[in-house]
């Protein structure tokens, strides 16, 4: 549960189809420093003004049914309602997610390499929600 319920979570939503939980998304206060720096610079606002859409996933059997888009919309609307600019980071090879974001008008602001203490790293794109 720690993955889903971090202390910096503003809110989270689940997707349900016919009474079955099939998806999840959260709005959180922060991502890695590099991601926050890129989004902050692109928007010209402090990191505290960003709402990070995170942990979006839909169960494989429920994909391509609109759940992902609906969850994303819920998180984005909640971000704007809190006076936050919705942003997100996504691994560069998450092609389905990237297609979803770009279809919904999200704009790529940059690319970040996240380095972990175990020597591994992850390449990510940083996206900004379309203007309200
Ligand atoms: C990304 C993800 C959440 C999308 O969920 P979903 O419920 O399938 O999304 P939707 O049905 O709302 O898709 C809306 C649009 O996104 C795009 N899209 C979604 N999946 C796609 C795919 N596999 N290939 C290409 N485009 C895709 C399409 O434009 C789609 O519209 P269409 O079905 O009318 O063509 C889901 O694929 C997933 O959980 N992936 C694994 C986890 C992940 O990568 N999460 C993002 C981490 S940042």
Short mmCIF file of N, CA and C and ligand atoms in Angstrom, two decimals:
data_model
loop_
_atom_site.label_atom_id
_atom_site.label_comp_id
_atom_site.label_asym_id
_atom_site.label_seq_id
_atom_site.Cartn_x
_atom_site.Cartn_y
_atom_site.Cartn_z
N UNK A 1 0.82 -1.22 0.00
CA UNK A 1 0.00 0.00 0.00
C UNK A 1 0.85 1.27 0.00
N UNK A 2 2.09 1.19 0.45
CA UNK A 2 2.90 2.42 0.50
C UNK A 2 3.06 3.05 -0.88
N UNK A 3 3.06 2.21 -1.92
CA UNK A 3 3.20 2.72 -3.29
C UNK A 3 2.01 3.61 -3.62
N UNK A 4 0.81 3.23 -3.17
CA UNK A 4 -0.40 3.98 -3.53
C UNK A 4 -0.68 5.13 -2.59
N UNK A 5 -0.31 5.00 -1.31
CA UNK A 5 -0.72 5.98 -0.32
C UNK A 5 0.50 6.67 0.29
N UNK A 6 1.09 7.58 -0.47
CA UNK A 6 2.26 8.28 0.03
C UNK A 6 1.81 9.53 0.79
N UNK A 7 2.65 10.05 1.69
CA UNK A 7 2.23 11.20 2.50
C UNK A 7 1.93 12.45 1.68
N UNK A 8 2.48 12.53 0.46
CA UNK A 8 2.24 13.75 -0.32
C UNK A 8 1.05 13.61 -1.27
N UNK A 9 0.18 12.62 -1.03
CA UNK A 9 -0.99 12.43 -1.90
C UNK A 9 -2.10 13.42 -1.53
N UNK A 10 -2.53 14.23 -2.52
CA UNK A 10 -3.68 15.12 -2.30
C UNK A 10 -4.97 14.31 -2.35
N UNK A 11 -5.08 13.44 -3.35
CA UNK A 11 -6.32 12.68 -3.54
C UNK A 11 -6.02 11.53 -4.49
N UNK A 12 -6.89 10.53 -4.48
CA UNK A 12 -6.73 9.40 -5.40
C UNK A 12 -8.12 8.91 -5.82
N UNK A 13 -8.17 8.30 -6.99
CA UNK A 13 -9.43 7.83 -7.55
C UNK A 13 -9.24 6.41 -8.06
N UNK A 14 -10.33 5.65 -8.03
CA UNK A 14 -10.28 4.35 -8.69
C UNK A 14 -11.32 4.32 -9.80
N UNK A 15 -11.08 3.48 -10.77
CA UNK A 15 -12.04 3.27 -11.86
C UNK A 15 -12.75 1.96 -11.61
N UNK A 16 -14.05 1.95 -11.89
CA UNK A 16 -14.85 0.77 -11.64
C UNK A 16 -15.66 0.45 -12.89
N UNK A 17 -15.68 -0.78 -13.29
CA UNK A 17 -16.54 -1.20 -14.40
C UNK A 17 -17.34 -2.40 -13.91
N UNK A 18 -18.65 -2.28 -13.95
CA UNK A 18 -19.55 -3.34 -13.47
C UNK A 18 -19.16 -3.81 -12.06
N UNK A 19 -18.85 -2.86 -11.19
CA UNK A 19 -18.57 -3.20 -9.80
C UNK A 19 -17.17 -3.76 -9.56
N UNK A 20 -16.36 -3.80 -10.59
CA UNK A 20 -15.00 -4.34 -10.43
C UNK A 20 -14.00 -3.19 -10.54
N UNK A 21 -13.06 -3.14 -9.60
CA UNK A 21 -12.02 -2.11 -9.64
C UNK A 21 -11.07 -2.41 -10.79
N UNK A 22 -10.91 -1.44 -11.67
CA UNK A 22 -10.05 -1.70 -12.84
C UNK A 22 -8.98 -0.64 -13.04
N UNK A 23 -8.93 0.38 -12.18
CA UNK A 23 -7.92 1.39 -12.42
C UNK A 23 -7.71 2.30 -11.24
N UNK A 24 -6.67 3.11 -11.34
CA UNK A 24 -6.29 4.00 -10.23
C UNK A 24 -5.51 5.19 -10.77
N UNK A 25 -5.68 6.34 -10.12
CA UNK A 25 -4.82 7.49 -10.38
C UNK A 25 -4.75 8.32 -9.11
N UNK A 26 -3.69 9.07 -8.95
CA UNK A 26 -3.55 9.95 -7.78
C UNK A 26 -3.07 11.32 -8.22
N UNK A 27 -3.35 12.30 -7.38
CA UNK A 27 -2.80 13.64 -7.53
C UNK A 27 -1.90 13.85 -6.34
N UNK A 28 -0.62 14.10 -6.59
CA UNK A 28 0.35 14.20 -5.49
C UNK A 28 1.11 15.52 -5.59
N UNK A 29 1.84 15.83 -4.54
CA UNK A 29 2.51 17.13 -4.48
C UNK A 29 3.82 17.16 -5.25
N UNK A 30 4.47 16.00 -5.40
CA UNK A 30 5.79 16.10 -6.03
C UNK A 30 6.20 14.81 -6.72
N UNK A 31 7.14 14.99 -7.62
CA UNK A 31 7.83 13.87 -8.26
C UNK A 31 9.32 14.08 -7.96
N UNK A 32 10.19 13.48 -8.75
CA UNK A 32 11.62 13.68 -8.49
C UNK A 32 11.98 15.15 -8.73
N UNK A 33 13.08 15.57 -8.12
CA UNK A 33 13.49 16.98 -8.22
C UNK A 33 13.68 17.42 -9.68
N UNK A 34 14.29 16.55 -10.49
CA UNK A 34 14.54 16.92 -11.90
C UNK A 34 13.23 17.17 -12.62
N UNK A 35 12.26 16.30 -12.38
CA UNK A 35 10.95 16.46 -13.02
C UNK A 35 10.30 17.76 -12.57
N UNK A 36 10.34 18.03 -11.27
CA UNK A 36 9.73 19.25 -10.75
C UNK A 36 10.42 20.48 -11.34
N UNK A 37 11.74 20.41 -11.48
CA UNK A 37 12.49 21.56 -12.02
C UNK A 37 12.09 21.83 -13.47
N UNK A 38 11.96 20.75 -14.26
CA UNK A 38 11.60 20.93 -15.68
C UNK A 38 10.20 21.53 -15.80
N UNK A 39 9.24 20.97 -15.04
CA UNK A 39 7.86 21.44 -15.14
C UNK A 39 7.73 22.87 -14.62
N UNK A 40 8.42 23.13 -13.53
CA UNK A 40 8.39 24.45 -12.92
C UNK A 40 8.95 25.51 -13.88
N UNK A 41 10.07 25.20 -14.51
CA UNK A 41 10.69 26.15 -15.44
C UNK A 41 9.80 26.35 -16.67
N UNK A 42 9.21 25.26 -17.17
CA UNK A 42 8.38 25.37 -18.38
C UNK A 42 7.14 26.23 -18.13
N UNK A 43 6.60 26.15 -16.93
CA UNK A 43 5.37 26.89 -16.63
C UNK A 43 5.65 28.25 -15.98
N UNK A 44 6.89 28.41 -15.50
CA UNK A 44 7.23 29.67 -14.83
C UNK A 44 6.52 29.83 -13.49
N UNK A 45 6.32 28.71 -12.81
CA UNK A 45 5.67 28.76 -11.49
C UNK A 45 6.52 27.95 -10.51
N UNK A 46 6.40 28.22 -9.21
CA UNK A 46 7.17 27.42 -8.25
C UNK A 46 6.67 25.98 -8.19
N UNK A 47 7.53 25.09 -7.72
CA UNK A 47 7.16 23.67 -7.64
C UNK A 47 5.92 23.45 -6.78
N UNK A 48 5.73 24.31 -5.79
CA UNK A 48 4.57 24.16 -4.90
C UNK A 48 3.26 24.39 -5.63
N UNK A 49 3.34 25.00 -6.82
CA UNK A 49 2.11 25.27 -7.59
C UNK A 49 1.78 24.13 -8.55
N UNK A 50 2.57 23.05 -8.51
CA UNK A 50 2.34 21.93 -9.42
C UNK A 50 1.55 20.83 -8.72
N UNK A 51 0.67 20.20 -9.46
CA UNK A 51 -0.04 19.00 -8.98
C UNK A 51 0.37 17.85 -9.89
N UNK A 52 1.02 16.86 -9.32
CA UNK A 52 1.58 15.78 -10.14
C UNK A 52 0.56 14.64 -10.25
N UNK A 53 0.17 14.34 -11.48
CA UNK A 53 -0.72 13.20 -11.72
C UNK A 53 0.17 11.95 -11.74
N UNK A 54 -0.16 11.00 -10.89
CA UNK A 54 0.77 9.87 -10.68
C UNK A 54 0.00 8.55 -10.55
N UNK A 55 0.75 7.48 -10.77
CA UNK A 55 0.24 6.13 -10.52
C UNK A 55 -1.06 5.84 -11.27
N UNK A 56 -1.07 6.26 -12.55
CA UNK A 56 -2.21 5.95 -13.41
C UNK A 56 -2.03 4.55 -13.97
N UNK A 57 -2.97 3.70 -13.73
CA UNK A 57 -2.95 2.40 -14.40
C UNK A 57 -4.35 1.82 -14.49
N UNK A 58 -4.53 1.05 -15.53
CA UNK A 58 -5.81 0.39 -15.79
C UNK A 58 -5.51 -1.09 -16.01
N UNK A 59 -6.33 -1.96 -15.44
CA UNK A 59 -6.12 -3.40 -15.57
C UNK A 59 -6.15 -3.78 -17.06
N UNK A 60 -5.26 -4.70 -17.47
CA UNK A 60 -5.17 -5.04 -18.90
C UNK A 60 -6.51 -5.38 -19.54
N UNK A 61 -7.38 -6.10 -18.82
CA UNK A 61 -8.64 -6.52 -19.44
C UNK A 61 -9.62 -5.37 -19.63
N UNK A 62 -9.35 -4.23 -18.98
CA UNK A 62 -10.28 -3.10 -19.08
C UNK A 62 -9.73 -1.98 -19.96
N UNK A 63 -8.60 -2.18 -20.57
CA UNK A 63 -7.98 -1.09 -21.34
C UNK A 63 -8.74 -0.81 -22.63
N UNK A 64 -8.55 0.39 -23.14
CA UNK A 64 -9.18 0.90 -24.37
C UNK A 64 -10.69 1.05 -24.21
N UNK A 65 -11.14 1.23 -22.97
CA UNK A 65 -12.57 1.42 -22.74
C UNK A 65 -12.88 2.81 -22.19
N UNK A 66 -11.87 3.68 -22.14
CA UNK A 66 -12.10 5.04 -21.67
C UNK A 66 -11.80 5.27 -20.20
N UNK A 67 -11.44 4.20 -19.47
CA UNK A 67 -11.17 4.37 -18.03
C UNK A 67 -9.96 5.26 -17.79
N UNK A 68 -8.90 5.04 -18.53
CA UNK A 68 -7.68 5.83 -18.35
C UNK A 68 -7.95 7.31 -18.56
N UNK A 69 -8.67 7.63 -19.62
CA UNK A 69 -8.99 9.04 -19.91
C UNK A 69 -9.86 9.63 -18.80
N UNK A 70 -10.82 8.84 -18.30
CA UNK A 70 -11.71 9.34 -17.24
C UNK A 70 -10.93 9.59 -15.95
N UNK A 71 -10.03 8.68 -15.60
CA UNK A 71 -9.23 8.85 -14.39
C UNK A 71 -8.34 10.09 -14.51
N UNK A 72 -7.74 10.23 -15.68
CA UNK A 72 -6.87 11.38 -15.92
C UNK A 72 -7.65 12.68 -15.78
N UNK A 73 -8.83 12.70 -16.34
CA UNK A 73 -9.67 13.91 -16.27
C UNK A 73 -10.01 14.25 -14.81
N UNK A 74 -10.31 13.22 -14.00
CA UNK A 74 -10.64 13.45 -12.59
C UNK A 74 -9.46 14.10 -11.86
N UNK A 75 -8.27 13.58 -12.11
CA UNK A 75 -7.09 14.11 -11.43
C UNK A 75 -6.77 15.53 -11.90
N UNK A 76 -6.92 15.76 -13.19
CA UNK A 76 -6.63 17.09 -13.74
C UNK A 76 -7.63 18.12 -13.19
N UNK A 77 -8.91 17.76 -13.21
CA UNK A 77 -9.93 18.70 -12.70
C UNK A 77 -9.66 19.04 -11.23
N UNK A 78 -9.27 18.02 -10.46
CA UNK A 78 -9.00 18.25 -9.04
C UNK A 78 -7.77 19.14 -8.86
N UNK A 79 -6.79 18.97 -9.74
CA UNK A 79 -5.60 19.82 -9.69
C UNK A 79 -5.96 21.28 -9.92
N UNK A 80 -6.68 21.53 -11.01
CA UNK A 80 -7.07 22.92 -11.31
C UNK A 80 -7.91 23.48 -10.16
N UNK A 81 -8.83 22.65 -9.62
CA UNK A 81 -9.71 23.13 -8.54
C UNK A 81 -8.93 23.54 -7.30
N UNK A 82 -7.75 22.94 -7.14
CA UNK A 82 -6.90 23.31 -6.00
C UNK A 82 -5.96 24.45 -6.34
N UNK A 83 -6.08 24.97 -7.56
CA UNK A 83 -5.18 26.05 -7.98
C UNK A 83 -3.81 25.56 -8.37
N UNK A 84 -3.73 24.26 -8.73
CA UNK A 84 -2.44 23.67 -9.11
C UNK A 84 -2.38 23.45 -10.61
N UNK A 85 -1.19 23.49 -11.18
CA UNK A 85 -0.98 23.18 -12.60
C UNK A 85 -0.70 21.68 -12.72
N UNK A 86 -1.58 20.91 -13.38
CA UNK A 86 -1.34 19.47 -13.49
C UNK A 86 -0.16 19.16 -14.42
N UNK A 87 0.74 18.31 -13.93
CA UNK A 87 1.89 17.86 -14.70
C UNK A 87 2.05 16.37 -14.44
N UNK A 88 2.88 15.71 -15.22
CA UNK A 88 3.17 14.30 -14.94
C UNK A 88 4.48 13.91 -15.58
N UNK A 89 5.01 12.80 -15.12
CA UNK A 89 6.18 12.21 -15.77
C UNK A 89 5.85 10.77 -16.12
N UNK A 90 6.42 10.34 -17.23
CA UNK A 90 6.10 9.02 -17.75
C UNK A 90 7.37 8.42 -18.36
N UNK A 91 7.58 7.13 -18.13
CA UNK A 91 8.77 6.51 -18.71
C UNK A 91 8.67 6.56 -20.23
N UNK A 92 9.81 6.77 -20.88
CA UNK A 92 9.81 7.04 -22.32
C UNK A 92 9.26 5.89 -23.16
N UNK A 93 9.25 4.67 -22.60
CA UNK A 93 8.74 3.56 -23.42
C UNK A 93 7.30 3.18 -23.08
N UNK A 94 6.59 4.02 -22.32
CA UNK A 94 5.18 3.74 -22.01
C UNK A 94 4.32 4.29 -23.16
N UNK A 95 4.34 3.57 -24.28
CA UNK A 95 3.74 4.12 -25.51
C UNK A 95 2.24 4.36 -25.39
N UNK A 96 1.51 3.45 -24.72
CA UNK A 96 0.06 3.62 -24.59
C UNK A 96 -0.23 4.89 -23.79
N UNK A 97 0.46 5.06 -22.67
CA UNK A 97 0.23 6.23 -21.83
C UNK A 97 0.57 7.51 -22.58
N UNK A 98 1.68 7.50 -23.29
CA UNK A 98 2.09 8.70 -24.03
C UNK A 98 1.06 9.04 -25.11
N UNK A 99 0.54 8.00 -25.78
CA UNK A 99 -0.50 8.23 -26.79
C UNK A 99 -1.74 8.85 -26.14
N UNK A 100 -2.09 8.36 -24.96
CA UNK A 100 -3.25 8.90 -24.24
C UNK A 100 -3.03 10.37 -23.90
N UNK A 101 -1.88 10.69 -23.32
CA UNK A 101 -1.62 12.07 -22.90
C UNK A 101 -1.64 13.01 -24.12
N UNK A 102 -1.00 12.58 -25.20
CA UNK A 102 -0.91 13.48 -26.35
C UNK A 102 -2.27 13.63 -27.02
N UNK A 103 -3.06 12.56 -27.02
CA UNK A 103 -4.41 12.66 -27.59
C UNK A 103 -5.24 13.67 -26.81
N UNK A 104 -5.01 13.73 -25.49
CA UNK A 104 -5.79 14.65 -24.65
C UNK A 104 -5.16 16.04 -24.57
N UNK A 105 -4.12 16.27 -25.36
CA UNK A 105 -3.58 17.63 -25.48
C UNK A 105 -2.44 17.97 -24.54
N UNK A 106 -1.93 16.97 -23.81
CA UNK A 106 -0.78 17.25 -22.94
C UNK A 106 0.43 17.56 -23.80
N UNK A 107 1.29 18.47 -23.32
CA UNK A 107 2.47 18.88 -24.08
C UNK A 107 3.74 18.45 -23.37
N UNK A 108 4.66 17.90 -24.15
CA UNK A 108 5.93 17.45 -23.57
C UNK A 108 6.81 18.66 -23.26
N UNK A 109 7.29 18.75 -22.02
CA UNK A 109 8.10 19.89 -21.61
C UNK A 109 9.59 19.55 -21.56
N UNK A 110 9.92 18.27 -21.53
CA UNK A 110 11.34 17.92 -21.47
C UNK A 110 11.52 16.46 -21.11
N UNK A 111 12.77 16.10 -20.97
CA UNK A 111 13.12 14.70 -20.66
C UNK A 111 14.05 14.68 -19.46
N UNK A 112 13.85 13.71 -18.59
CA UNK A 112 14.67 13.62 -17.39
C UNK A 112 15.21 12.20 -17.25
N UNK A 113 16.42 12.11 -16.71
CA UNK A 113 16.94 10.79 -16.35
C UNK A 113 16.95 10.72 -14.83
N UNK A 114 16.20 9.75 -14.31
CA UNK A 114 16.12 9.59 -12.86
C UNK A 114 17.15 8.53 -12.47
N UNK A 115 18.07 8.88 -11.57
CA UNK A 115 19.11 7.94 -11.15
C UNK A 115 18.83 7.44 -9.74
N UNK A 116 18.87 6.13 -9.58
CA UNK A 116 18.59 5.52 -8.28
C UNK A 116 19.90 5.16 -7.58
N UNK A 117 19.81 5.00 -6.25
CA UNK A 117 21.01 4.74 -5.47
C UNK A 117 21.64 3.39 -5.83
N UNK A 118 20.85 2.47 -6.41
CA UNK A 118 21.42 1.16 -6.78
C UNK A 118 22.11 1.18 -8.14
N UNK A 119 22.23 2.38 -8.74
CA UNK A 119 22.94 2.49 -10.01
C UNK A 119 22.02 2.45 -11.22
N UNK A 120 20.77 2.03 -11.02
CA UNK A 120 19.83 1.99 -12.14
C UNK A 120 19.37 3.40 -12.47
N UNK A 121 18.86 3.56 -13.69
CA UNK A 121 18.29 4.86 -14.06
C UNK A 121 17.09 4.64 -14.96
N UNK A 122 16.29 5.69 -15.06
CA UNK A 122 15.04 5.62 -15.79
C UNK A 122 14.92 6.90 -16.61
N UNK A 123 14.63 6.74 -17.91
CA UNK A 123 14.42 7.93 -18.74
C UNK A 123 12.93 8.24 -18.78
N UNK A 124 12.60 9.48 -18.51
CA UNK A 124 11.20 9.88 -18.45
C UNK A 124 10.96 11.16 -19.25
N UNK A 125 9.73 11.30 -19.75
CA UNK A 125 9.28 12.57 -20.32
C UNK A 125 8.45 13.29 -19.27
N UNK A 126 8.52 14.60 -19.32
CA UNK A 126 7.71 15.44 -18.43
C UNK A 126 6.63 16.10 -19.29
N UNK A 127 5.38 15.98 -18.86
CA UNK A 127 4.25 16.54 -19.62
C UNK A 127 3.49 17.56 -18.79
N UNK A 128 2.93 18.54 -19.51
CA UNK A 128 2.09 19.58 -18.89
C UNK A 128 0.67 19.44 -19.42
N UNK A 129 -0.31 19.54 -18.55
CA UNK A 129 -1.71 19.45 -18.98
C UNK A 129 -2.04 20.60 -19.92
N UNK A 130 -3.00 20.38 -20.83
CA UNK A 130 -3.45 21.50 -21.67
C UNK A 130 -4.08 22.57 -20.79
N UNK A 131 -4.01 23.82 -21.24
CA UNK A 131 -4.58 24.92 -20.46
C UNK A 131 -6.07 24.67 -20.27
N UNK A 132 -6.59 25.14 -19.15
CA UNK A 132 -8.01 24.94 -18.81
C UNK A 132 -8.92 25.52 -19.85
C1 LIG B 1 -2.03 4.09 -20.17
C2 LIG B 1 -3.30 3.42 -19.66
C3 LIG B 1 -3.60 3.94 -18.26
C4 LIG B 1 -4.46 3.79 -20.60
O1 LIG B 1 -5.66 3.30 -20.01
P1 LIG B 1 -6.95 2.99 -20.94
O2 LIG B 1 -8.11 2.82 -20.04
O3 LIG B 1 -6.64 1.91 -21.89
O4 LIG B 1 -7.09 4.36 -21.75
P2 LIG B 1 -8.34 4.84 -22.60
O5 LIG B 1 -9.22 3.69 -22.95
O6 LIG B 1 -8.98 5.97 -21.88
O7 LIG B 1 -7.59 5.35 -23.91
C5 LIG B 1 -7.86 6.60 -24.48
C6 LIG B 1 -6.93 6.82 -25.66
O8 LIG B 1 -5.54 6.70 -25.29
C7 LIG B 1 -4.79 6.16 -26.41
N1 LIG B 1 -4.32 4.81 -26.10
C8 LIG B 1 -4.60 4.06 -25.00
N2 LIG B 1 -3.95 2.87 -25.07
C9 LIG B 1 -3.26 2.87 -26.23
C10 LIG B 1 -2.42 1.91 -26.88
N3 LIG B 1 -2.16 0.71 -26.35
N4 LIG B 1 -1.87 2.25 -28.06
C11 LIG B 1 -2.11 3.45 -28.63
N5 LIG B 1 -2.94 4.39 -28.08
C12 LIG B 1 -3.50 4.09 -26.89
C13 LIG B 1 -5.81 6.06 -27.55
O9 LIG B 1 -5.80 7.31 -28.23
C14 LIG B 1 -7.10 5.84 -26.78
O10 LIG B 1 -8.25 6.15 -27.52
P3 LIG B 1 -8.93 5.00 -28.42
O11 LIG B 1 -9.06 3.77 -27.59
O12 LIG B 1 -10.24 5.64 -28.82
O13 LIG B 1 -8.00 4.81 -29.58
C15 LIG B 1 -3.15 1.86 -19.64
O14 LIG B 1 -2.71 1.44 -20.92
C16 LIG B 1 -2.16 1.34 -18.59
O15 LIG B 1 -2.54 1.13 -17.44
N6 LIG B 1 -0.88 1.14 -18.98
C17 LIG B 1 0.11 0.59 -18.07
C18 LIG B 1 0.47 1.56 -16.96
C19 LIG B 1 1.00 2.88 -17.47
O16 LIG B 1 1.77 2.95 -18.41
N7 LIG B 1 0.59 3.94 -16.75
C20 LIG B 1 1.05 5.27 -17.02
C21 LIG B 1 2.19 5.58 -16.10
S1 LIG B 1 2.65 7.29 -16.23
#
